Amino acid sequence: MISQEEFVELIKTTLNRDIKSNYEQNEAVLAPVNEDQFIVAGPGSGKTTTLVLKILKFYFVDDINIENIMVTTFTKKAARQLKDKTIMWAKQIFKQLDKPFDKSFNNIITGTLDGIAEDYVAFDDMSVIDNFTSSALMMQTLLKDDRINDKKLKQFVKRMNENQAGVSSAQINSIILTLREAMYENMADIDELESRSERESLLYEIIHEYNHQLDEKLIVDYALLETRFYELLNENKILKLENNLRVLLVDEYQDTNFLQEQIYFKLAEYTKNNNGSITVVGDDDQSLYRFRGSNVHLFTNYEQRISKKLDIHPKIIYLHTNYRSTDTIVDFLNDYINIDPIYRQTSSLNKPDIISQSTNTNTYPVVGLFRNNIEELTYDLSNLIYELKKGEKVEFRNEYGENFKVQFDNPSIAVLLNSPKEINAYNRKRLPYFIRNTLTTRDENMVIFNPRGQNIEATDIVSLICGLILQAVDSDMKLEDSLRNIPPRTHDILDHWREFTKEYMDDEKLIVDKNNINIQEVLSEIENVCMTLIDQTAENKIYYDLITETIIQTSRAIAYDDTLTANQVFWHILIPIALGAVELDDDLFDIDLDENINIMSIHQAKGLEFDVVIVDVGSDILNNKKSSAFKRFPEKGGKTYNIEHYVQRCSDVGIINDENPTDAAFDELIRRYFVAYSRSKTLLILCGLNSMRHGYQGNFQDSIKIPNIATGWNRNKIWVWENLDNLFNI
DNA sequence: ATCACTTAGATTTTT
DNA sequence: TCTAAGTGAT
């Protein structure tokens, strides 16, 4: 145990963290164990640092056991970073104090709420299934008795989805799963919902049957996992937490849903009884997960909500010093977040502007790179990325002949987009494809990292595995011919599998009994054939492991005994794979974000920072089409709102958005680009088609402007950044 | 203003 | 495949 003064001195000398210079951070870190806090932290304000320092302070100054502390974050990646940093800094302090490292730090309870819930909920045979498996299970429920072609059900899904074209089987599947998940996330009374929705009786039949299957097979999906955890807590059945939990730290609280809030409140009750505290940290401007049930109002109204429920009155602290970005970028951010006059009104928080404290001495203007078409854009963007990464001196010159030069030493670079997908559902190539293609053609040593953009289902190794299975279960193409309501790309994938396999191995065929397929046996027979490909590259091995594991887990979940029919293999395994439902976990790759060129979604980039950030604000928006409005200037609330609204009718969440649906959609877009722009440390580049700057020329009209939140329009259709003249356009 | 014909684009984010 | 904006003529 050391004194507070010693601790402050210690972290200054060993960790080079001078908290005295930042009043707010000082307040946050040096709080007593029983002080509850509500920390509103802007981008780059040292959120994680503050949390880690709080943990260390509790341990070294207040003598709190590490086992009595719980820290949660939103993603696995963030949880790992937090744990690593805590252990690393603790080690450094122990070294400085000349004491051995306390191994209890290795057992610190950190993770996502799901991860922590799993530790308490999962027992014996109970296991958690991933999205692929749950969608296969739902597909099985849907195909039974041809429910998937029910007119009322289709109509309902269409209403929820608001899509122009008809609904595909995949969409019906995904809407039902999302809706069901939303029910749990909002703790909606499902029976009451059912009694109020007579026309959707089939929907509830399907949901009940799906739940029944989970029960029977002793599995839970993500939605149920947290529900079970809450139930256990509510019955005070987790004594370990009830007796020991003293300090609860919650990161990314702005992405919390109602169910999670109730879990946290229950845990906060324990900390209160144990003379401890709860601290939540977040930023309402960075709330991105409404589609997953998160509700930013739970954050902005946190003070009122927790004081009402538990009589806890947290101290509110604003961390608004930005250590990440240059002055010009911080100015740009403050500028951006104030463009829309309605946006700020939705928050009850009185947030101060961000203040720049970057040690970075090079300040460059925010750059605009706009071209006439995707080819020109790709060409210039790829060149730019290449030269910057190679450490060349790059000259930026605008249309007025002004110029400045930029040079980096192996900078970290990220291209951020709404979707990192290289090819869309209609087989069109997107910007990520063009960038990767151009850069790898130019220099094969350049690593372009875009794990979520790849279409796993189209890789050689997966084509071979699935092609072999497909040949076996559907040699006469009877099943394939029965396909209806499937996106066009899925057909192409099936064809590709068959062709690839035919070319790869002339004539050999796998023979199976079509009513009695043991998928594990089939896979082990296939293994030999795949060996050459598996050994070829490290990626192939990863894809192979991923796909076989997925198939095995899924077949376990859908088989009544150990075997499947050809029909089941086709519809519940092959079709979902062809639809692109298999997800790749970034953790499977040994990656270094600072070394590679990263192409990622804005969501994935949350919590990260890069020297150079390139944000796609419209590489595929040519004109003012209604169909692209959702991603630039929404005209309606969309699917997220419909689902939220549907379930919240029977939920106690309390704060139903008093905003209209469209306004909520605007808020979401504003936040998304705020997150994107605030990732950059030194150089921020906006890119897109020229139509984003100058509009497009109709034959009869003058130039027609294209409203876009990312390019500085507000929802009143006023273009505050007209023609993007605030950027340095190259 | 109205009609028939041509053309571009279709959500997506995650535990 | 389906939709709505744009086009060009009346």
mmCIF file with all atom_site columns, C-alpha atoms in Angstrom, chain A residues 484-652:
data_model
loop_
_atom_site.group_PDB
_atom_site.id
_atom_site.type_symbol
_atom_site.label_atom_id
_atom_site.label_alt_id
_atom_site.label_comp_id
_atom_site.label_asym_id
_atom_site.label_entity_id
_atom_site.label_seq_id
_atom_site.pdbx_PDB_ins_code
_atom_site.Cartn_x
_atom_site.Cartn_y
_atom_site.Cartn_z
_atom_site.occupancy
_atom_site.B_iso_or_equiv
_atom_site.pdbx_formal_charge
_atom_site.auth_seq_id
_atom_site.auth_comp_id
_atom_site.auth_asym_id
_atom_site.auth_atom_id
_atom_site.pdbx_PDB_model_num
ATOM 1   C CA . ARG A 1 484 ? -36.621 -19.795 -54.833 1.00 0.00 ? 484 ARG A CA 1
ATOM 2   C CA . ASN A 1 485 ? -36.251 -16.343 -53.364 1.00 0.00 ? 485 ASN A CA 1
ATOM 3   C CA . ILE A 1 486 ? -32.507 -16.428 -53.127 1.00 0.00 ? 486 ILE A CA 1
ATOM 4   C CA . PRO A 1 487 ? -30.246 -13.490 -54.030 1.00 0.00 ? 487 PRO A CA 1
ATOM 5   C CA . PRO A 1 488 ? -28.656 -13.822 -57.503 1.00 0.00 ? 488 PRO A CA 1
ATOM 6   C CA . ARG A 1 489 ? -25.153 -14.025 -56.101 1.00 0.00 ? 489 ARG A CA 1
ATOM 7   C CA . THR A 1 490 ? -25.977 -17.228 -54.239 1.00 0.00 ? 490 THR A CA 1
ATOM 8   C CA . HIS A 1 491 ? -26.727 -19.038 -57.489 1.00 0.00 ? 491 HIS A CA 1
ATOM 9   C CA . ASP A 1 492 ? -23.394 -17.913 -58.886 1.00 0.00 ? 492 ASP A CA 1
ATOM 10  C CA . ILE A 1 493 ? -21.580 -19.182 -55.816 1.00 0.00 ? 493 ILE A CA 1
ATOM 11  C CA . LEU A 1 494 ? -23.158 -22.631 -56.101 1.00 0.00 ? 494 LEU A CA 1
ATOM 12  C CA . ASP A 1 495 ? -22.180 -22.788 -59.776 1.00 0.00 ? 495 ASP A CA 1
ATOM 13  C CA . HIS A 1 496 ? -18.693 -21.665 -58.909 1.00 0.00 ? 496 HIS A CA 1
ATOM 14  C CA . TRP A 1 497 ? -18.348 -24.415 -56.281 1.00 0.00 ? 497 TRP A CA 1
ATOM 15  C CA . ARG A 1 498 ? -19.407 -27.095 -58.722 1.00 0.00 ? 498 ARG A CA 1
ATOM 16  C CA . GLU A 1 499 ? -17.148 -25.878 -61.476 1.00 0.00 ? 499 GLU A CA 1
ATOM 17  C CA . PHE A 1 500 ? -14.134 -25.403 -59.265 1.00 0.00 ? 500 PHE A CA 1
ATOM 18  C CA . THR A 1 501 ? -14.460 -28.893 -57.836 1.00 0.00 ? 501 THR A CA 1
ATOM 19  C CA . LYS A 1 502 ? -14.916 -30.438 -61.268 1.00 0.00 ? 502 LYS A CA 1
ATOM 20  C CA . GLU A 1 503 ? -11.766 -28.776 -62.527 1.00 0.00 ? 503 GLU A CA 1
ATOM 21  C CA . TYR A 1 504 ? -9.831  -29.593 -59.408 1.00 0.00 ? 504 TYR A CA 1
ATOM 22  C CA . MET A 1 505 ? -10.428 -33.325 -59.412 1.00 0.00 ? 505 MET A CA 1
ATOM 23  C CA . ASP A 1 506 ? -11.716 -34.782 -62.667 1.00 0.00 ? 506 ASP A CA 1
ATOM 24  C CA . ASP A 1 507 ? -14.145 -37.500 -61.908 1.00 0.00 ? 507 ASP A CA 1
ATOM 25  C CA . GLU A 1 508 ? -13.969 -38.812 -58.381 1.00 0.00 ? 508 GLU A CA 1
ATOM 26  C CA . LYS A 1 509 ? -17.178 -38.480 -56.487 1.00 0.00 ? 509 LYS A CA 1
ATOM 27  C CA . LEU A 1 510 ? -18.248 -38.819 -52.938 1.00 0.00 ? 510 LEU A CA 1
ATOM 28  C CA . ILE A 1 511 ? -21.104 -41.264 -52.451 1.00 0.00 ? 511 ILE A CA 1
ATOM 29  C CA . VAL A 1 512 ? -23.455 -40.676 -49.529 1.00 0.00 ? 512 VAL A CA 1
ATOM 30  C CA . ASP A 1 513 ? -26.741 -42.076 -48.361 1.00 0.00 ? 513 ASP A CA 1
ATOM 31  C CA . LYS A 1 514 ? -28.944 -39.059 -48.899 1.00 0.00 ? 514 LYS A CA 1
ATOM 32  C CA . ASN A 1 515 ? -31.145 -39.757 -45.930 1.00 0.00 ? 515 ASN A CA 1
ATOM 33  C CA . ASN A 1 516 ? -28.396 -40.545 -43.523 1.00 0.00 ? 516 ASN A CA 1
ATOM 34  C CA . ILE A 1 517 ? -25.454 -38.227 -43.756 1.00 0.00 ? 517 ILE A CA 1
ATOM 35  C CA . ASN A 1 518 ? -22.914 -38.106 -40.979 1.00 0.00 ? 518 ASN A CA 1
ATOM 36  C CA . ILE A 1 519 ? -21.296 -34.793 -41.737 1.00 0.00 ? 519 ILE A CA 1
ATOM 37  C CA . GLN A 1 520 ? -18.267 -35.426 -39.578 1.00 0.00 ? 520 GLN A CA 1
ATOM 38  C CA . GLU A 1 521 ? -17.447 -38.560 -41.563 1.00 0.00 ? 521 GLU A CA 1
ATOM 39  C CA . VAL A 1 522 ? -17.951 -36.700 -44.807 1.00 0.00 ? 522 VAL A CA 1
ATOM 40  C CA . LEU A 1 523 ? -15.576 -33.993 -43.673 1.00 0.00 ? 523 LEU A CA 1
ATOM 41  C CA . SER A 1 524 ? -12.869 -36.434 -42.700 1.00 0.00 ? 524 SER A CA 1
ATOM 42  C CA . GLU A 1 525 ? -13.143 -38.085 -46.091 1.00 0.00 ? 525 GLU A CA 1
ATOM 43  C CA . ILE A 1 526 ? -12.799 -34.721 -47.746 1.00 0.00 ? 526 ILE A CA 1
ATOM 44  C CA . GLU A 1 527 ? -9.752  -33.759 -45.728 1.00 0.00 ? 527 GLU A CA 1
ATOM 45  C CA . ASN A 1 528 ? -7.357  -35.788 -47.856 1.00 0.00 ? 528 ASN A CA 1
ATOM 46  C CA . VAL A 1 529 ? -8.545  -34.201 -51.048 1.00 0.00 ? 529 VAL A CA 1
ATOM 47  C CA . CYS A 1 530 ? -8.117  -30.734 -49.554 1.00 0.00 ? 530 CYS A CA 1
ATOM 48  C CA . MET A 1 531 ? -4.660  -31.360 -48.113 1.00 0.00 ? 531 MET A CA 1
ATOM 49  C CA . THR A 1 532 ? -2.698  -29.789 -50.966 1.00 0.00 ? 532 THR A CA 1
ATOM 50  C CA . LEU A 1 533 ? -4.730  -26.617 -50.790 1.00 0.00 ? 533 LEU A CA 1
ATOM 51  C CA . ILE A 1 534 ? -4.666  -26.473 -46.985 1.00 0.00 ? 534 ILE A CA 1
ATOM 52  C CA . ASP A 1 535 ? -0.882  -26.646 -46.967 1.00 0.00 ? 535 ASP A CA 1
ATOM 53  C CA . GLN A 1 536 ? -0.537  -23.989 -49.621 1.00 0.00 ? 536 GLN A CA 1
ATOM 54  C CA . THR A 1 537 ? -1.087  -20.876 -47.500 1.00 0.00 ? 537 THR A CA 1
ATOM 55  C CA . ALA A 1 538 ? -1.704  -19.974 -43.879 1.00 0.00 ? 538 ALA A CA 1
ATOM 56  C CA . GLU A 1 539 ? -4.988  -18.360 -44.879 1.00 0.00 ? 539 GLU A CA 1
ATOM 57  C CA . ASN A 1 540 ? -6.221  -21.584 -46.443 1.00 0.00 ? 540 ASN A CA 1
ATOM 58  C CA . LYS A 1 541 ? -5.626  -23.416 -43.195 1.00 0.00 ? 541 LYS A CA 1
ATOM 59  C CA . ILE A 1 542 ? -7.569  -20.757 -41.319 1.00 0.00 ? 542 ILE A CA 1
ATOM 60  C CA . TYR A 1 543 ? -10.467 -20.897 -43.795 1.00 0.00 ? 543 TYR A CA 1
ATOM 61  C CA . TYR A 1 544 ? -10.465 -24.685 -43.677 1.00 0.00 ? 544 TYR A CA 1
ATOM 62  C CA . ASP A 1 545 ? -10.588 -24.811 -39.883 1.00 0.00 ? 545 ASP A CA 1
ATOM 63  C CA . LEU A 1 546 ? -13.234 -22.119 -39.750 1.00 0.00 ? 546 LEU A CA 1
ATOM 64  C CA . ILE A 1 547 ? -15.551 -23.735 -42.262 1.00 0.00 ? 547 ILE A CA 1
ATOM 65  C CA . THR A 1 548 ? -15.259 -27.277 -40.906 1.00 0.00 ? 548 THR A CA 1
ATOM 66  C CA . GLU A 1 549 ? -15.810 -26.073 -37.368 1.00 0.00 ? 549 GLU A CA 1
ATOM 67  C CA . THR A 1 550 ? -18.843 -24.078 -38.467 1.00 0.00 ? 550 THR A CA 1
ATOM 68  C CA . ILE A 1 551 ? -20.291 -27.047 -40.293 1.00 0.00 ? 551 ILE A CA 1
ATOM 69  C CA . ILE A 1 552 ? -19.787 -29.375 -37.340 1.00 0.00 ? 552 ILE A CA 1
ATOM 70  C CA . GLN A 1 553 ? -21.251 -26.971 -34.787 1.00 0.00 ? 553 GLN A CA 1
ATOM 71  C CA . THR A 1 554 ? -24.241 -26.334 -37.011 1.00 0.00 ? 554 THR A CA 1
ATOM 72  C CA . SER A 1 555 ? -24.913 -29.963 -37.789 1.00 0.00 ? 555 SER A CA 1
ATOM 73  C CA . ARG A 1 556 ? -24.866 -30.716 -34.050 1.00 0.00 ? 556 ARG A CA 1
ATOM 74  C CA . ALA A 1 557 ? -27.455 -28.018 -33.503 1.00 0.00 ? 557 ALA A CA 1
ATOM 75  C CA . ILE A 1 558 ? -29.841 -29.066 -36.248 1.00 0.00 ? 558 ILE A CA 1
ATOM 76  C CA . ALA A 1 559 ? -29.550 -32.870 -36.237 1.00 0.00 ? 559 ALA A CA 1
ATOM 77  C CA . TYR A 1 560 ? -32.136 -34.818 -34.300 1.00 0.00 ? 560 TYR A CA 1
ATOM 78  C CA . ASP A 1 561 ? -29.843 -37.783 -34.058 1.00 0.00 ? 561 ASP A CA 1
ATOM 79  C CA . ASP A 1 562 ? -26.326 -37.741 -35.425 1.00 0.00 ? 562 ASP A CA 1
ATOM 80  C CA . THR A 1 563 ? -27.268 -37.679 -39.076 1.00 0.00 ? 563 THR A CA 1
ATOM 81  C CA . LEU A 1 564 ? -28.692 -35.207 -41.525 1.00 0.00 ? 564 LEU A CA 1
ATOM 82  C CA . THR A 1 565 ? -30.665 -35.525 -44.721 1.00 0.00 ? 565 THR A CA 1
ATOM 83  C CA . ALA A 1 566 ? -29.388 -34.159 -48.010 1.00 0.00 ? 566 ALA A CA 1
ATOM 84  C CA . ASN A 1 567 ? -32.090 -31.544 -47.783 1.00 0.00 ? 567 ASN A CA 1
ATOM 85  C CA . GLN A 1 568 ? -30.857 -30.379 -44.393 1.00 0.00 ? 568 GLN A CA 1
ATOM 86  C CA . VAL A 1 569 ? -27.240 -30.233 -45.478 1.00 0.00 ? 569 VAL A CA 1
ATOM 87  C CA . PHE A 1 570 ? -28.230 -28.231 -48.514 1.00 0.00 ? 570 PHE A CA 1
ATOM 88  C CA . TRP A 1 571 ? -30.571 -25.738 -46.847 1.00 0.00 ? 571 TRP A CA 1
ATOM 89  C CA . HIS A 1 572 ? -29.059 -25.344 -43.415 1.00 0.00 ? 572 HIS A CA 1
ATOM 90  C CA . ILE A 1 573 ? -25.377 -25.569 -44.193 1.00 0.00 ? 573 ILE A CA 1
ATOM 91  C CA . LEU A 1 574 ? -24.548 -24.982 -47.845 1.00 0.00 ? 574 LEU A CA 1
ATOM 92  C CA . ILE A 1 575 ? -27.038 -22.234 -48.578 1.00 0.00 ? 575 ILE A CA 1
ATOM 93  C CA . PRO A 1 576 ? -26.106 -20.137 -45.529 1.00 0.00 ? 576 PRO A CA 1
ATOM 94  C CA . ILE A 1 577 ? -22.436 -20.467 -46.460 1.00 0.00 ? 577 ILE A CA 1
ATOM 95  C CA . ALA A 1 578 ? -23.222 -19.427 -50.023 1.00 0.00 ? 578 ALA A CA 1
ATOM 96  C CA . LEU A 1 579 ? -25.185 -16.464 -48.705 1.00 0.00 ? 579 LEU A CA 1
ATOM 97  C CA . GLY A 1 580 ? -22.003 -15.268 -47.058 1.00 0.00 ? 580 GLY A CA 1
ATOM 98  C CA . ALA A 1 581 ? -23.157 -15.849 -43.491 1.00 0.00 ? 581 ALA A CA 1
ATOM 99  C CA . VAL A 1 582 ? -19.853 -17.258 -42.250 1.00 0.00 ? 582 VAL A CA 1
ATOM 100 C CA . GLU A 1 583 ? -18.000 -14.580 -40.367 1.00 0.00 ? 583 GLU A CA 1
ATOM 101 C CA . LEU A 1 584 ? -14.300 -14.344 -39.935 1.00 0.00 ? 584 LEU A CA 1
ATOM 102 C CA . ASP A 1 585 ? -12.929 -13.459 -36.547 1.00 0.00 ? 585 ASP A CA 1
ATOM 103 C CA . ASP A 1 586 ? -10.041 -10.974 -36.829 1.00 0.00 ? 586 ASP A CA 1
ATOM 104 C CA . ASP A 1 587 ? -8.391  -12.780 -33.945 1.00 0.00 ? 587 ASP A CA 1
ATOM 105 C CA . LEU A 1 588 ? -7.631  -15.697 -36.208 1.00 0.00 ? 588 LEU A CA 1
ATOM 106 C CA . PHE A 1 589 ? -5.035  -13.642 -38.029 1.00 0.00 ? 589 PHE A CA 1
ATOM 107 C CA . ASP A 1 590 ? -1.839  -12.473 -36.485 1.00 0.00 ? 590 ASP A CA 1
ATOM 108 C CA . ILE A 1 591 ? -2.216  -8.891  -37.512 1.00 0.00 ? 591 ILE A CA 1
ATOM 109 C CA . ASP A 1 592 ? -0.496  -5.629  -36.897 1.00 0.00 ? 592 ASP A CA 1
ATOM 110 C CA . LEU A 1 593 ? -2.802  -2.715  -37.519 1.00 0.00 ? 593 LEU A CA 1
ATOM 111 C CA . ASP A 1 594 ? 0.117   -0.303  -37.628 1.00 0.00 ? 594 ASP A CA 1
ATOM 112 C CA . GLU A 1 595 ? 1.966   -2.222  -40.333 1.00 0.00 ? 595 GLU A CA 1
ATOM 113 C CA . ASN A 1 596 ? -0.800  -3.035  -42.797 1.00 0.00 ? 596 ASN A CA 1
ATOM 114 C CA . ILE A 1 597 ? -3.066  -0.980  -44.942 1.00 0.00 ? 597 ILE A CA 1
ATOM 115 C CA . ASN A 1 598 ? -6.345  -1.483  -43.139 1.00 0.00 ? 598 ASN A CA 1
ATOM 116 C CA . ILE A 1 599 ? -9.641  -1.444  -44.936 1.00 0.00 ? 599 ILE A CA 1
ATOM 117 C CA . MET A 1 600 ? -12.395 -1.556  -42.389 1.00 0.00 ? 600 MET A CA 1
ATOM 118 C CA . SER A 1 601 ? -15.916 -0.547  -41.484 1.00 0.00 ? 601 SER A CA 1
ATOM 119 C CA . ILE A 1 602 ? -16.318 2.540   -39.324 1.00 0.00 ? 602 ILE A CA 1
ATOM 120 C CA . HIS A 1 603 ? -17.706 0.243   -36.621 1.00 0.00 ? 603 HIS A CA 1
ATOM 121 C CA . GLN A 1 604 ? -14.579 -1.872  -36.627 1.00 0.00 ? 604 GLN A CA 1
ATOM 122 C CA . ALA A 1 605 ? -12.413 1.226   -36.351 1.00 0.00 ? 605 ALA A CA 1
ATOM 123 C CA . LYS A 1 606 ? -14.110 2.381   -33.178 1.00 0.00 ? 606 LYS A CA 1
ATOM 124 C CA . GLY A 1 607 ? -11.562 2.678   -30.397 1.00 0.00 ? 607 GLY A CA 1
ATOM 125 C CA . LEU A 1 608 ? -8.627  2.629   -32.816 1.00 0.00 ? 608 LEU A CA 1
ATOM 126 C CA . GLU A 1 609 ? -6.445  5.418   -34.147 1.00 0.00 ? 609 GLU A CA 1
ATOM 127 C CA . PHE A 1 610 ? -4.248  5.841   -37.227 1.00 0.00 ? 610 PHE A CA 1
ATOM 128 C CA . ASP A 1 611 ? -1.754  8.374   -38.550 1.00 0.00 ? 611 ASP A CA 1
ATOM 129 C CA . VAL A 1 612 ? -3.605  8.591   -41.823 1.00 0.00 ? 612 VAL A CA 1
ATOM 130 C CA . VAL A 1 613 ? -7.350  8.046   -42.075 1.00 0.00 ? 613 VAL A CA 1
ATOM 131 C CA . ILE A 1 614 ? -9.185  7.994   -45.391 1.00 0.00 ? 614 ILE A CA 1
ATOM 132 C CA . VAL A 1 615 ? -12.962 8.123   -45.113 1.00 0.00 ? 615 VAL A CA 1
ATOM 133 C CA . ASP A 1 616 ? -15.172 7.097   -48.006 1.00 0.00 ? 616 ASP A CA 1
ATOM 134 C CA . VAL A 1 617 ? -18.017 9.620   -48.074 1.00 0.00 ? 617 VAL A CA 1
ATOM 135 C CA . GLY A 1 618 ? -19.506 8.488   -51.378 1.00 0.00 ? 618 GLY A CA 1
ATOM 136 C CA . SER A 1 619 ? -17.442 6.360   -53.736 1.00 0.00 ? 619 SER A CA 1
ATOM 137 C CA . ASP A 1 620 ? -20.647 4.833   -55.091 1.00 0.00 ? 620 ASP A CA 1
ATOM 138 C CA . ILE A 1 621 ? -23.098 7.704   -54.936 1.00 0.00 ? 621 ILE A CA 1
ATOM 139 C CA . LEU A 1 622 ? -23.554 9.111   -58.403 1.00 0.00 ? 622 LEU A CA 1
ATOM 140 C CA . ASN A 1 623 ? -26.828 10.932  -58.060 1.00 0.00 ? 623 ASN A CA 1
ATOM 141 C CA . ASN A 1 624 ? -29.686 11.807  -55.786 1.00 0.00 ? 624 ASN A CA 1
ATOM 142 C CA . LYS A 1 625 ? -31.345 8.407   -55.832 1.00 0.00 ? 625 LYS A CA 1
ATOM 143 C CA . LYS A 1 626 ? -33.891 7.517   -53.236 1.00 0.00 ? 626 LYS A CA 1
ATOM 144 C CA . SER A 1 627 ? -32.383 4.086   -52.974 1.00 0.00 ? 627 SER A CA 1
ATOM 145 C CA . SER A 1 628 ? -29.133 5.441   -51.571 1.00 0.00 ? 628 SER A CA 1
ATOM 146 C CA . ALA A 1 629 ? -30.765 7.953   -49.236 1.00 0.00 ? 629 ALA A CA 1
ATOM 147 C CA . PHE A 1 630 ? -30.478 5.692   -46.211 1.00 0.00 ? 630 PHE A CA 1
ATOM 148 C CA . LYS A 1 631 ? -26.709 6.022   -46.132 1.00 0.00 ? 631 LYS A CA 1
ATOM 149 C CA . ARG A 1 632 ? -26.421 9.760   -46.692 1.00 0.00 ? 632 ARG A CA 1
ATOM 150 C CA . PHE A 1 633 ? -29.697 11.631  -46.058 1.00 0.00 ? 633 PHE A CA 1
ATOM 151 C CA . PRO A 1 634 ? -32.377 9.370   -44.614 1.00 0.00 ? 634 PRO A CA 1
ATOM 152 C CA . GLU A 1 635 ? -36.036 9.833   -45.465 1.00 0.00 ? 635 GLU A CA 1
ATOM 153 C CA . LYS A 1 636 ? -37.426 7.367   -42.974 1.00 0.00 ? 636 LYS A CA 1
ATOM 154 C CA . GLY A 1 637 ? -36.512 5.532   -39.808 1.00 0.00 ? 637 GLY A CA 1
ATOM 155 C CA . GLY A 1 638 ? -35.835 2.252   -41.546 1.00 0.00 ? 638 GLY A CA 1
ATOM 156 C CA . LYS A 1 639 ? -35.578 -1.284  -40.272 1.00 0.00 ? 639 LYS A CA 1
ATOM 157 C CA . THR A 1 640 ? -33.862 -0.400  -37.007 1.00 0.00 ? 640 THR A CA 1
ATOM 158 C CA . TYR A 1 641 ? -36.643 1.945   -36.021 1.00 0.00 ? 641 TYR A CA 1
ATOM 159 C CA . ASN A 1 642 ? -39.409 -0.439  -37.071 1.00 0.00 ? 642 ASN A CA 1
ATOM 160 C CA . ILE A 1 643 ? -38.043 -3.240  -34.958 1.00 0.00 ? 643 ILE A CA 1
ATOM 161 C CA . GLU A 1 644 ? -37.275 -1.014  -32.006 1.00 0.00 ? 644 GLU A CA 1
ATOM 162 C CA . HIS A 1 645 ? -40.743 0.477   -32.163 1.00 0.00 ? 645 HIS A CA 1
ATOM 163 C CA . TYR A 1 646 ? -42.440 -2.889  -32.512 1.00 0.00 ? 646 TYR A CA 1
ATOM 164 C CA . VAL A 1 647 ? -40.874 -4.397  -29.390 1.00 0.00 ? 647 VAL A CA 1
ATOM 165 C CA . GLN A 1 648 ? -40.790 -1.292  -27.215 1.00 0.00 ? 648 GLN A CA 1
ATOM 166 C CA . ARG A 1 649 ? -44.584 -1.234  -27.163 1.00 0.00 ? 649 ARG A CA 1
ATOM 167 C CA . CYS A 1 650 ? -44.327 -3.954  -24.534 1.00 0.00 ? 650 CYS A CA 1
ATOM 168 C CA . SER A 1 651 ? -41.122 -2.984  -22.781 1.00 0.00 ? 651 SER A CA 1
ATOM 169 C CA . ASP A 1 652 ? -40.347 -1.077  -19.596 1.00 0.00 ? 652 ASP A CA 1
#
